[in-house]
Amino acid sequence: MQKQQSLMNRAEIRQIIRQKRNALSLEQQSNAAKLISDKIIELVTPKDVVALYLANDGEISPNQTIRHLQHNEVTTLLPVMHSFHKGYLNFQSYLCTKNTDNTIMVKNNFAILEPKLNALQTYPLSQIHYIFMPLVAFDANGNRLGMGGGFYDRTLSKLAELESRPKLIGLAHDCQQVDELPKQAWDIPLDLIITPNKIIVPDQ
């Protein structure tokens, strides 16, 4: 993306990048998902607790990764909209086998499937090793632009207070990178960004 686009506001960037992302063919999406899955698999160990997501609106899909991790008995979680802390997320265990959900799934307010809330199956942030996050746009400094709801930023706002904290990793298509994102005070930077063609370690 040209440098002039770094001067755009967040809404304009969000619109442009979503259009680029949604213009990708099914074959391009599938190939991209396979490439990021290979990179994630090299990173995660069987002892890790890993939070991912179910793709929506052209987001790069981690479904292959989820199936592989569960085959290797890695604990996998999905975000669930908090039932009484509005705007926050819980991370809850998720199990699927052969493309079938073994976890009871429901649609949230955005019509996105998520596990039916079960407090006994949620994990605190201090027990999660990696949170793989969707995003609309990112830059080389680890800045992330989401869909605008602020769910991840609010949920992760107290990370600095934890003795043990998860590593935050953004998953994206290469076309989602911009030169520079306008930052807000509440933005939580990423520790790593994985795209089909590269792994970016931000300069913080």
PDB file of C-alpha atoms in Angstrom, residues 28 43 46 64 82 84 100 108 117 133 153 160 165 170 173 183 185 187 200:
ATOM      1  CA  GLN A  28      -6.267 -17.974  -3.003  1.00  0.00           C
ATOM      2  CA  LEU A  43       5.549 -22.651  16.437  1.00  0.00           C
ATOM      3  CA  PRO A  46       1.586 -30.028  22.434  1.00  0.00           C
ATOM      4  CA  GLN A  64      -6.685 -26.376   9.093  1.00  0.00           C
ATOM      5  CA  HIS A  82     -18.751 -12.107  27.451  1.00  0.00           C
ATOM      6  CA  PHE A  84     -22.219  -9.802  31.402  1.00  0.00           C
ATOM      7  CA  THR A 100     -17.716 -31.590  12.775  1.00  0.00           C
ATOM      8  CA  ASN A 108     -23.476 -14.325  18.631  1.00  0.00           C
ATOM      9  CA  LEU A 117     -20.820 -20.173  27.070  1.00  0.00           C
ATOM     10  CA  MET A 133      -6.059 -12.967  16.185  1.00  0.00           C
ATOM     11  CA  ASP A 153      -8.254  -4.418  22.868  1.00  0.00           C
ATOM     12  CA  ALA A 160       0.918  -5.858  31.479  1.00  0.00           C
ATOM     13  CA  ARG A 165       0.913 -13.489  29.432  1.00  0.00           C
ATOM     14  CA  GLY A 170      -1.995 -11.588  14.041  1.00  0.00           C
ATOM     15  CA  HIS A 173      -3.184 -12.069   3.984  1.00  0.00           C
ATOM     16  CA  LYS A 183      -2.728   4.498  16.455  1.00  0.00           C
ATOM     17  CA  ALA A 185      -4.080   5.010  23.030  1.00  0.00           C
ATOM     18  CA  ASP A 187      -4.447  -0.248  20.861  1.00  0.00           C
ATOM     19  CA  ILE A 200       6.987 -10.314  10.800  1.00  0.00           C
TER      20      ILE A 200
END
